[in-house]
PDB file of C-alpha atoms in Angstrom:
ATOM      1  CA  UNK A   1      48.305 -94.079 146.851  1.00 64.00           C
ATOM      2  CA  UNK A   2      51.580 -94.658 148.527  1.00 73.00           C
ATOM      3  CA  UNK A   3      51.435 -96.809 151.638  1.00 88.00           C
ATOM      4  CA  UNK A   4      54.133 -97.732 153.898  1.00 95.00           C
ATOM      5  CA  UNK A   5      53.420-100.092 155.972  1.00 96.00           C
ATOM      6  CA  UNK A   6      55.416-101.005 159.344  1.00 97.00           C
ATOM      7  CA  UNK A   7      56.060-104.400 160.973  1.00 97.00           C
ATOM      8  CA  UNK A   8      55.637-105.580 164.193  1.00 97.00           C
ATOM      9  CA  UNK A   9      52.328-103.724 164.874  1.00 96.00           C
ATOM     10  CA  UNK A  10      53.879-104.397 168.195  1.00 97.00           C
ATOM     11  CA  UNK A  11      55.692-105.478 170.675  1.00 96.00           C
ATOM     12  CA  UNK A  12      56.889-106.773 174.032  1.00 97.00           C
ATOM     13  CA  UNK A  13      60.303-107.105 175.687  1.00 97.00           C
ATOM     14  CA  UNK A  14      62.183-107.461 178.472  1.00 97.00           C
ATOM     15  CA  UNK A  15      65.155-105.054 179.935  1.00 97.00           C
ATOM     16  CA  UNK A  16      68.222-105.120 178.674  1.00 97.00           C
ATOM     17  CA  UNK A  17      66.471-107.419 175.151  1.00 97.00           C
ATOM     18  CA  UNK A  18      68.167-105.828 171.939  1.00 96.00           C
ATOM     19  CA  UNK A  19      64.885-105.396 168.986  1.00 96.00           C
ATOM     20  CA  UNK A  20      64.227-103.884 165.685  1.00 95.00           C
ATOM     21  CA  UNK A  21      61.471-102.624 163.474  1.00 95.00           C
ATOM     22  CA  UNK A  22      60.478-102.866 159.984  1.00 98.00           C
ATOM     23  CA  UNK A  23      60.053 -99.892 157.362  1.00 98.00           C
ATOM     24  CA  UNK A  24      58.782-100.815 153.920  1.00 97.00           C
ATOM     25  CA  UNK A  25      57.907 -97.798 151.590  1.00 95.00           C
ATOM     26  CA  UNK A  26      57.796 -97.396 147.941  1.00 91.00           C
ATOM     27  CA  UNK A  27      61.320 -98.273 146.036  1.00 87.00           C
ATOM     28  CA  UNK A  28      61.049 -95.823 143.811  1.00 86.00           C
ATOM     29  CA  UNK A  29      60.853 -91.919 142.582  1.00 86.00           C
ATOM     30  CA  UNK A  30      62.659 -91.934 147.050  1.00 89.00           C
ATOM     31  CA  UNK A  31      63.545 -88.459 149.058  1.00 90.00           C
ATOM     32  CA  UNK A  32      63.551 -89.419 152.586  1.00 93.00           C
ATOM     33  CA  UNK A  33      63.158 -91.408 154.929  1.00 95.00           C
ATOM     34  CA  UNK A  34      61.739 -90.678 158.540  1.00 96.00           C
ATOM     35  CA  UNK A  35      62.117 -92.294 162.024  1.00 98.00           C
ATOM     36  CA  UNK A  36      59.789 -90.294 164.300  1.00 98.00           C
ATOM     37  CA  UNK A  37      59.741 -91.893 168.761  1.00 97.00           C
ATOM     38  CA  UNK A  38      55.981 -90.677 170.012  1.00 97.00           C
ATOM     39  CA  UNK A  39      56.032 -91.706 174.093  1.00 96.00           C
ATOM     40  CA  UNK A  40      51.979 -91.480 175.646  1.00 91.00           C
ATOM     41  CA  UNK A  41      50.825 -88.235 176.121  1.00 89.00           C
ATOM     42  CA  UNK A  42      53.685 -86.482 174.770  1.00 93.00           C
ATOM     43  CA  UNK A  43      54.587 -84.655 170.913  1.00 95.00           C
ATOM     44  CA  UNK A  44      55.985 -87.210 168.242  1.00 96.00           C
ATOM     45  CA  UNK A  45      60.510 -86.324 168.125  1.00 96.00           C
ATOM     46  CA  UNK A  46      62.500 -87.266 165.221  1.00 96.00           C
ATOM     47  CA  UNK A  47      64.677 -89.892 165.643  1.00 97.00           C
ATOM     48  CA  UNK A  48      67.248 -89.378 162.735  1.00 96.00           C
ATOM     49  CA  UNK A  49      66.380 -88.880 158.626  1.00 95.00           C
ATOM     50  CA  UNK A  50      68.669 -90.445 156.202  1.00 95.00           C
ATOM     51  CA  UNK A  51      67.936 -89.845 152.444  1.00 92.00           C
ATOM     52  CA  UNK A  52      70.903 -92.188 151.335  1.00 92.00           C
ATOM     53  CA  UNK A  53      71.003 -95.475 150.111  1.00 93.00           C
ATOM     54  CA  UNK A  54      73.023 -97.663 152.421  1.00 93.00           C
ATOM     55  CA  UNK A  55      73.354 -94.278 155.184  1.00 93.00           C
ATOM     56  CA  UNK A  56      73.456 -95.864 158.849  1.00 97.00           C
ATOM     57  CA  UNK A  57      72.860 -93.716 161.893  1.00 97.00           C
ATOM     58  CA  UNK A  58      73.527 -94.277 165.893  1.00 97.00           C
ATOM     59  CA  UNK A  59      72.099 -92.024 168.387  1.00 95.00           C
ATOM     60  CA  UNK A  60      72.971 -93.759 171.565  1.00 96.00           C
ATOM     61  CA  UNK A  61      71.870 -97.499 171.947  1.00 97.00           C
ATOM     62  CA  UNK A  62      69.291 -96.769 168.967  1.00 98.00           C
ATOM     63  CA  UNK A  63      70.752 -96.868 165.403  1.00 98.00           C
ATOM     64  CA  UNK A  64      69.091 -96.953 161.614  1.00 98.00           C
ATOM     65  CA  UNK A  65      69.579 -98.391 158.216  1.00 98.00           C
ATOM     66  CA  UNK A  66      68.326 -97.671 154.434  1.00 97.00           C
ATOM     67  CA  UNK A  67      67.801 -99.561 151.482  1.00 97.00           C
ATOM     68  CA  UNK A  68      66.390 -97.654 148.572  1.00 95.00           C
ATOM     69  CA  UNK A  69      66.496 -99.984 145.921  1.00 94.00           C
ATOM     70  CA  UNK A  70      64.303-102.616 148.017  1.00 95.00           C
ATOM     71  CA  UNK A  71      62.516 -99.980 150.164  1.00 95.00           C
ATOM     72  CA  UNK A  72      63.010-100.976 153.472  1.00 96.00           C
ATOM     73  CA  UNK A  73      64.255 -99.428 156.683  1.00 98.00           C
ATOM     74  CA  UNK A  74      65.081-100.821 159.453  1.00 98.00           C
ATOM     75  CA  UNK A  75      65.753 -99.279 163.701  1.00 98.00           C
ATOM     76  CA  UNK A  76      67.311-101.510 166.588  1.00 98.00           C
ATOM     77  CA  UNK A  77      67.199-101.027 170.090  1.00 98.00           C
ATOM     78  CA  UNK A  78      69.856-102.223 171.708  1.00 97.00           C
ATOM     79  CA  UNK A  79      70.052-103.144 175.619  1.00 97.00           C
ATOM     80  CA  UNK A  80      65.747-101.824 175.637  1.00 97.00           C
ATOM     81  CA  UNK A  81      65.173 -99.695 178.932  1.00 97.00           C
ATOM     82  CA  UNK A  82      61.850 -98.988 179.783  1.00 97.00           C
ATOM     83  CA  UNK A  83      62.449 -95.564 179.096  1.00 96.00           C
ATOM     84  CA  UNK A  84      62.464 -96.578 175.586  1.00 97.00           C
ATOM     85  CA  UNK A  85      58.889 -97.770 175.516  1.00 97.00           C
ATOM     86  CA  UNK A  86      56.989 -95.966 172.705  1.00 98.00           C
ATOM     87  CA  UNK A  87      54.967 -95.977 169.354  1.00 97.00           C
ATOM     88  CA  UNK A  88      58.127 -96.043 166.962  1.00 98.00           C
ATOM     89  CA  UNK A  89      56.500 -94.098 163.187  1.00 98.00           C
ATOM     90  CA  UNK A  90      58.429 -94.170 159.895  1.00 97.00           C
ATOM     91  CA  UNK A  91      57.499 -91.683 157.443  1.00 96.00           C
ATOM     92  CA  UNK A  92      58.600 -91.287 153.811  1.00 93.00           C
ATOM     93  CA  UNK A  93      59.298 -88.812 151.461  1.00 89.00           C
ATOM     94  CA  UNK A  94      58.553 -88.892 147.459  1.00 83.00           C
ATOM     95  CA  UNK A  95      58.160 -87.085 144.865  1.00 74.00           C
ATOM     96  CA  UNK A  96      54.369 -86.130 145.168  1.00 68.00           C
ATOM     97  CA  UNK A  97      56.207 -84.078 148.180  1.00 71.00           C
ATOM     98  CA  UNK A  98      54.620 -85.122 151.425  1.00 83.00           C
ATOM     99  CA  UNK A  99      55.418 -87.155 153.994  1.00 89.00           C
ATOM    100  CA  UNK A 100      53.243 -90.365 154.564  1.00 92.00           C
ATOM    101  CA  UNK A 101      53.891 -92.151 157.697  1.00 95.00           C
ATOM    102  CA  UNK A 102      52.879 -95.885 159.118  1.00 96.00           C
ATOM    103  CA  UNK A 103      50.876 -96.987 162.022  1.00 94.00           C
ATOM    104  CA  UNK A 104      53.855 -97.448 163.960  1.00 96.00           C
ATOM    105  CA  UNK A 105      55.341-100.030 166.334  1.00 97.00           C
ATOM    106  CA  UNK A 106      54.461 -99.618 169.545  1.00 97.00           C
ATOM    107  CA  UNK A 107      57.557-101.324 171.876  1.00 98.00           C
ATOM    108  CA  UNK A 108      56.625-102.252 176.075  1.00 97.00           C
ATOM    109  CA  UNK A 109      59.699-102.353 177.597  1.00 97.00           C
ATOM    110  CA  UNK A 110      59.561-104.624 180.812  1.00 97.00           C
ATOM    111  CA  UNK A 111      61.629-104.251 184.159  1.00 94.00           C
TER     112      UNK A 111
ATOM    113  CA  UNK B   1      59.595 -80.088 174.569  1.00 67.00           C
ATOM    114  CA  UNK B   2      59.166 -79.152 171.371  1.00 72.00           C
ATOM    115  CA  UNK B   3      58.772 -75.758 170.948  1.00 92.00           C
ATOM    116  CA  UNK B   4      55.008 -76.168 169.181  1.00 96.00           C
ATOM    117  CA  UNK B   5      52.343 -75.123 171.096  1.00 96.00           C
ATOM    118  CA  UNK B   6      48.748 -76.493 170.383  1.00 97.00           C
ATOM    119  CA  UNK B   7      45.681 -75.472 172.442  1.00 97.00           C
ATOM    120  CA  UNK B   8      43.127 -76.571 173.742  1.00 97.00           C
ATOM    121  CA  UNK B   9      44.766 -79.842 175.000  1.00 96.00           C
ATOM    122  CA  UNK B  10      41.254 -81.554 174.571  1.00 97.00           C
ATOM    123  CA  UNK B  11      37.666 -80.650 173.049  1.00 96.00           C
ATOM    124  CA  UNK B  12      34.629 -81.359 173.229  1.00 96.00           C
ATOM    125  CA  UNK B  13      31.935 -80.018 170.850  1.00 93.00           C
ATOM    126  CA  UNK B  14      28.753 -80.481 169.314  1.00 91.00           C
ATOM    127  CA  UNK B  15      28.112 -81.083 165.445  1.00 89.00           C
ATOM    128  CA  UNK B  16      26.241 -77.550 165.202  1.00 88.00           C
ATOM    129  CA  UNK B  17      29.693 -76.003 167.702  1.00 89.00           C
ATOM    130  CA  UNK B  18      32.334 -73.403 166.323  1.00 94.00           C
ATOM    131  CA  UNK B  19      35.665 -74.179 167.590  1.00 95.00           C
ATOM    132  CA  UNK B  20      39.304 -74.023 166.888  1.00 97.00           C
ATOM    133  CA  UNK B  21      42.375 -75.343 167.051  1.00 98.00           C
ATOM    134  CA  UNK B  22      45.446 -72.824 167.854  1.00 98.00           C
ATOM    135  CA  UNK B  23      49.124 -74.002 167.935  1.00 98.00           C
ATOM    136  CA  UNK B  24      52.054 -71.369 167.716  1.00 97.00           C
ATOM    137  CA  UNK B  25      55.708 -72.567 167.078  1.00 96.00           C
ATOM    138  CA  UNK B  26      58.754 -70.100 168.543  1.00 91.00           C
ATOM    139  CA  UNK B  27      61.201 -71.839 166.246  1.00 94.00           C
ATOM    140  CA  UNK B  28      61.386 -69.968 163.524  1.00 93.00           C
ATOM    141  CA  UNK B  29      60.317 -72.151 161.223  1.00 93.00           C
ATOM    142  CA  UNK B  30      58.344 -70.577 157.748  1.00 91.00           C
ATOM    143  CA  UNK B  31      56.471 -74.399 156.896  1.00 92.00           C
ATOM    144  CA  UNK B  32      53.654 -75.745 159.601  1.00 94.00           C
ATOM    145  CA  UNK B  33      51.420 -78.595 159.024  1.00 94.00           C
ATOM    146  CA  UNK B  34      48.072 -79.578 160.512  1.00 96.00           C
ATOM    147  CA  UNK B  35      47.859 -83.546 160.778  1.00 97.00           C
ATOM    148  CA  UNK B  36      45.055 -85.677 162.192  1.00 97.00           C
ATOM    149  CA  UNK B  37      45.230 -89.267 163.695  1.00 95.00           C
ATOM    150  CA  UNK B  38      42.527 -91.285 164.309  1.00 94.00           C
ATOM    151  CA  UNK B  39      41.446 -94.667 165.849  1.00 88.00           C
ATOM    152  CA  UNK B  40      43.890 -97.522 164.542  1.00 84.00           C
ATOM    153  CA  UNK B  41      45.822 -95.193 161.590  1.00 91.00           C
ATOM    154  CA  UNK B  42      48.496 -93.714 160.747  1.00 94.00           C
ATOM    155  CA  UNK B  43      49.205 -89.714 160.498  1.00 95.00           C
ATOM    156  CA  UNK B  44      46.896 -88.357 157.184  1.00 94.00           C
ATOM    157  CA  UNK B  45      48.385 -84.587 156.276  1.00 93.00           C
ATOM    158  CA  UNK B  46      45.285 -82.174 156.185  1.00 95.00           C
ATOM    159  CA  UNK B  47      46.959 -78.981 155.038  1.00 94.00           C
ATOM    160  CA  UNK B  48      50.253 -77.410 154.331  1.00 92.00           C
ATOM    161  CA  UNK B  49      51.475 -73.241 155.022  1.00 91.00           C
ATOM    162  CA  UNK B  50      55.398 -71.972 153.371  1.00 87.00           C
ATOM    163  CA  UNK B  51      55.225 -67.991 154.393  1.00 82.00           C
ATOM    164  CA  UNK B  52      51.767 -68.318 155.629  1.00 80.00           C
ATOM    165  CA  UNK B  53      50.416 -69.732 151.774  1.00 83.00           C
ATOM    166  CA  UNK B  54      48.372 -73.096 152.054  1.00 83.00           C
ATOM    167  CA  UNK B  55      50.452 -75.093 149.524  1.00 82.00           C
ATOM    168  CA  UNK B  56      48.388 -78.422 150.029  1.00 81.00           C
ATOM    169  CA  UNK B  57      44.857 -79.462 151.372  1.00 82.00           C
ATOM    170  CA  UNK B  58      45.173 -83.271 151.230  1.00 81.00           C
ATOM    171  CA  UNK B  59      41.941 -83.585 149.964  1.00 87.00           C
ATOM    172  CA  UNK B  60      39.905 -81.605 153.156  1.00 92.00           C
ATOM    173  CA  UNK B  61      36.316 -81.449 153.865  1.00 93.00           C
ATOM    174  CA  UNK B  62      35.310 -78.004 154.109  1.00 93.00           C
ATOM    175  CA  UNK B  63      33.883 -77.986 157.255  1.00 95.00           C
ATOM    176  CA  UNK B  64      37.263 -78.683 158.301  1.00 96.00           C
ATOM    177  CA  UNK B  65      38.809 -74.042 157.640  1.00 95.00           C
ATOM    178  CA  UNK B  66      42.894 -73.531 157.911  1.00 95.00           C
ATOM    179  CA  UNK B  67      44.059 -70.067 159.097  1.00 95.00           C
ATOM    180  CA  UNK B  68      47.975 -69.005 158.701  1.00 94.00           C
ATOM    181  CA  UNK B  69      48.351 -65.081 159.767  1.00 93.00           C
ATOM    182  CA  UNK B  70      51.824 -65.501 159.827  1.00 90.00           C
ATOM    183  CA  UNK B  71      54.866 -67.792 160.007  1.00 88.00           C
ATOM    184  CA  UNK B  72      54.663 -68.322 163.931  1.00 93.00           C
ATOM    185  CA  UNK B  73      50.600 -69.296 164.109  1.00 96.00           C
ATOM    186  CA  UNK B  74      48.065 -71.473 162.581  1.00 96.00           C
ATOM    187  CA  UNK B  75      44.863 -72.351 163.011  1.00 97.00           C
ATOM    188  CA  UNK B  76      42.055 -75.138 162.474  1.00 97.00           C
ATOM    189  CA  UNK B  77      38.576 -73.747 162.230  1.00 97.00           C
ATOM    190  CA  UNK B  78      35.998 -76.874 163.229  1.00 96.00           C
ATOM    191  CA  UNK B  79      32.754 -76.137 161.921  1.00 94.00           C
ATOM    192  CA  UNK B  80      29.679 -78.947 161.832  1.00 93.00           C
ATOM    193  CA  UNK B  81      31.304 -81.187 162.062  1.00 94.00           C
ATOM    194  CA  UNK B  82      30.502 -84.871 162.264  1.00 94.00           C
ATOM    195  CA  UNK B  83      31.055 -87.574 164.599  1.00 94.00           C
ATOM    196  CA  UNK B  84      33.596 -89.358 162.579  1.00 94.00           C
ATOM    197  CA  UNK B  85      35.869 -86.543 163.522  1.00 96.00           C
ATOM    198  CA  UNK B  86      36.907 -87.452 166.013  1.00 96.00           C
ATOM    199  CA  UNK B  87      40.565 -87.699 166.883  1.00 97.00           C
ATOM    200  CA  UNK B  88      43.767 -86.352 167.495  1.00 97.00           C
ATOM    201  CA  UNK B  89      44.753 -83.291 165.785  1.00 98.00           C
ATOM    202  CA  UNK B  90      48.737 -82.662 165.315  1.00 98.00           C
ATOM    203  CA  UNK B  91      50.301 -79.314 164.460  1.00 97.00           C
ATOM    204  CA  UNK B  92      53.791 -79.512 162.672  1.00 96.00           C
ATOM    205  CA  UNK B  93      56.540 -76.990 161.953  1.00 95.00           C
ATOM    206  CA  UNK B  94      59.778 -77.613 160.207  1.00 93.00           C
ATOM    207  CA  UNK B  95      61.946 -75.704 158.544  1.00 90.00           C
ATOM    208  CA  UNK B  96      61.333 -75.782 154.924  1.00 79.00           C
ATOM    209  CA  UNK B  97      58.397 -78.043 153.109  1.00 74.00           C
ATOM    210  CA  UNK B  98      58.648 -79.800 149.951  1.00 72.00           C
ATOM    211  CA  UNK B  99      61.439 -81.154 148.707  1.00 70.00           C
ATOM    212  CA  UNK B 100      63.521 -79.030 149.756  1.00 70.00           C
ATOM    213  CA  UNK B 101      62.427 -79.618 153.202  1.00 72.00           C
ATOM    214  CA  UNK B 102      63.048 -83.468 153.208  1.00 74.00           C
ATOM    215  CA  UNK B 103      65.789 -83.830 155.272  1.00 80.00           C
ATOM    216  CA  UNK B 104      64.043 -81.142 157.967  1.00 86.00           C
ATOM    217  CA  UNK B 105      62.436 -83.118 161.098  1.00 91.00           C
ATOM    218  CA  UNK B 106      59.562 -82.345 161.983  1.00 94.00           C
ATOM    219  CA  UNK B 107      58.684 -80.556 164.939  1.00 95.00           C
ATOM    220  CA  UNK B 108      54.907 -81.098 166.545  1.00 97.00           C
ATOM    221  CA  UNK B 109      53.359 -80.011 169.145  1.00 97.00           C
ATOM    222  CA  UNK B 110      51.216 -82.384 171.716  1.00 95.00           C
ATOM    223  CA  UNK B 111      48.168 -82.221 169.590  1.00 96.00           C
ATOM    224  CA  UNK B 112      44.154 -81.504 170.576  1.00 97.00           C
ATOM    225  CA  UNK B 113      41.490 -84.546 171.155  1.00 97.00           C
ATOM    226  CA  UNK B 114      39.119 -83.341 169.885  1.00 97.00           C
ATOM    227  CA  UNK B 115      34.949 -85.871 170.759  1.00 96.00           C
ATOM    228  CA  UNK B 116      32.559 -84.532 168.495  1.00 95.00           C
ATOM    229  CA  UNK B 117      28.992 -85.461 170.535  1.00 93.00           C
TER     230      UNK B 117
END
């Protein structure tokens, strides 16, 4: 059974703080790692799809890194804003050909 | 708006009812998915369709019956559900499925919140 772990489960920061989350996944048979952002009452939206060891991707204040050999990805948010409050999901695809999701990190940014 | 719509958004049904969830995507994608999210659990894949053909049934009980009449529409027919089936049901689509689609992000609908009494 493939297991994707995300930590922390939840996080409460102040506006302007920078923060990061971790996604851990099996290091064998890797094909892709997805990050999604899910705001309450909305649809999950893709942030990044990462496929190569050492990949770094950036979208505005949000960036992600990938280490497939040790099985982890970090998501960073620089200068958090209240609108960044959401649940951040990572999902791993292996040779079994389906995305396996973690339980997410719930971020709350207070003004 | 992600280009994936789901109806209804909320559904309350008894254990003897028959109901259907509908999903529609306007993105020209070839693959469509049903996911289930129960409280405090990760998103769990239920079914995958690629070009209208079912390619994955993740050991889902037969009281859930999917239907994909074309690449744009996906249904989930519900029959004789149990209270533990109460959850958020999400539909998603992507350009391709499986390893060919590993690099394709999935586009999700807003979900149907199902309550089984």
